[in-house]
Each structure stands twice: as structure tokens, then as C-alpha cells.
Amino acid sequence: MHDWEMKGATSTFTGLVAGNAITKVSLTVPVKTLSAEKGKIMEKKAYEALKSDKAPKASLP
């Protein structure tokens, strides 16, 4: 296991607002927009681990 952070350059967030509540939240990030301070080698490993060629976007429901 490696400990590192990645930041996304772009994302799409949607949600349904009703009063003070937000429901039906969805967040999608294009995997290859993620970058790491530890450099391109770690980014490549992360893209491979996330299978970015088969799933170019990471999503939370």
C-alpha cells in the first residue's frame, strides 16, 4: 500500500435541493484529470489501478 493524495482538475456534481436537504447526490471525476504531488509515475500507477482505459470516469452514486 502507498499513502498519497490525488487532486482532480475537473468534476461534475449534481444533487436535488429541497429546503435544507440535498438528496440524490452524484459526483463524477475524469480519472486522467487526477494529479499527484508525488509525480507522473504514481499517477500512471493510479490510472492503471483505477482501470482508466475501461472506466475513464470515477463516480459516486
Coordinates of C-alpha atoms in Angstrom, one line a residue:
M1 CA 0.0 0.0 0.0
H2 CA 1.1 3.5 -0.8
D3 CA -0.1 6.6 1.0
W4 CA -0.6 9.6 -1.3
E5 CA -3.3 12.1 -2.3
M6 CA -4.6 13.0 -5.8
K7 CA -6.5 16.1 -6.8
G8 CA -8.9 16.3 -9.7
A9 CA -8.8 19.2 -12.1
T10 CA -12.5 18.9 -13.1
S11 CA -15.6 17.2 -11.7
T12 CA -19.3 17.1 -12.1
F13 CA -21.6 17.4 -9.0
T14 CA -25.3 17.1 -9.1
G15 CA -27.9 16.9 -6.4
L16 CA -31.5 17.6 -5.7
V17 CA -32.1 20.5 -3.3
A18 CA -35.4 20.6 -1.3
G19 CA -35.4 23.1 1.6
N20 CA -32.3 22.5 3.7
A21 CA -31.7 19.0 2.3
I22 CA -29.6 17.8 -0.6
T23 CA -30.5 14.3 -1.9
K24 CA -29.7 12.2 -5.0
V25 CA -26.1 13.4 -4.8
S26 CA -23.7 12.3 -7.6
L27 CA -20.0 13.2 -8.2
T28 CA -18.1 12.2 -11.3
V29 CA -14.4 12.8 -11.9
P30 CA -12.5 12.1 -15.1
V31 CA -9.8 9.7 -13.8
K32 CA -7.0 11.1 -16.0
T33 CA -7.5 14.6 -14.6
L34 CA -6.3 13.4 -11.2
S35 CA -2.8 14.5 -10.4
A36 CA -0.4 13.6 -7.6
E37 CA 2.3 15.6 -5.9
K38 CA 4.5 12.5 -6.0
G39 CA 4.7 12.7 -9.8
K40 CA 3.8 11.1 -13.1
I41 CA 5.0 7.6 -12.2
M42 CA 2.5 7.4 -9.3
E43 CA -0.2 9.0 -11.4
K44 CA 0.3 6.3 -14.0
K45 CA 0.1 3.6 -11.4
A46 CA -3.1 5.1 -10.0
Y47 CA -4.7 5.3 -13.5
E48 CA -3.8 1.6 -14.0
A49 CA -5.2 0.6 -10.6
L50 CA -8.4 2.5 -11.4
K51 CA -8.5 0.9 -14.9
S52 CA -8.9 4.3 -16.5
D53 CA -8.8 2.8 -20.0
K54 CA -12.0 0.8 -19.3
A55 CA -13.6 3.2 -16.9
P56 CA -12.5 6.8 -17.7
K57 CA -14.7 8.3 -15.1
A58 CA -14.8 7.6 -11.3
S59 CA -18.3 8.2 -9.9
L60 CA -20.0 8.2 -6.5
P61 CA -23.7 7.5 -6.8

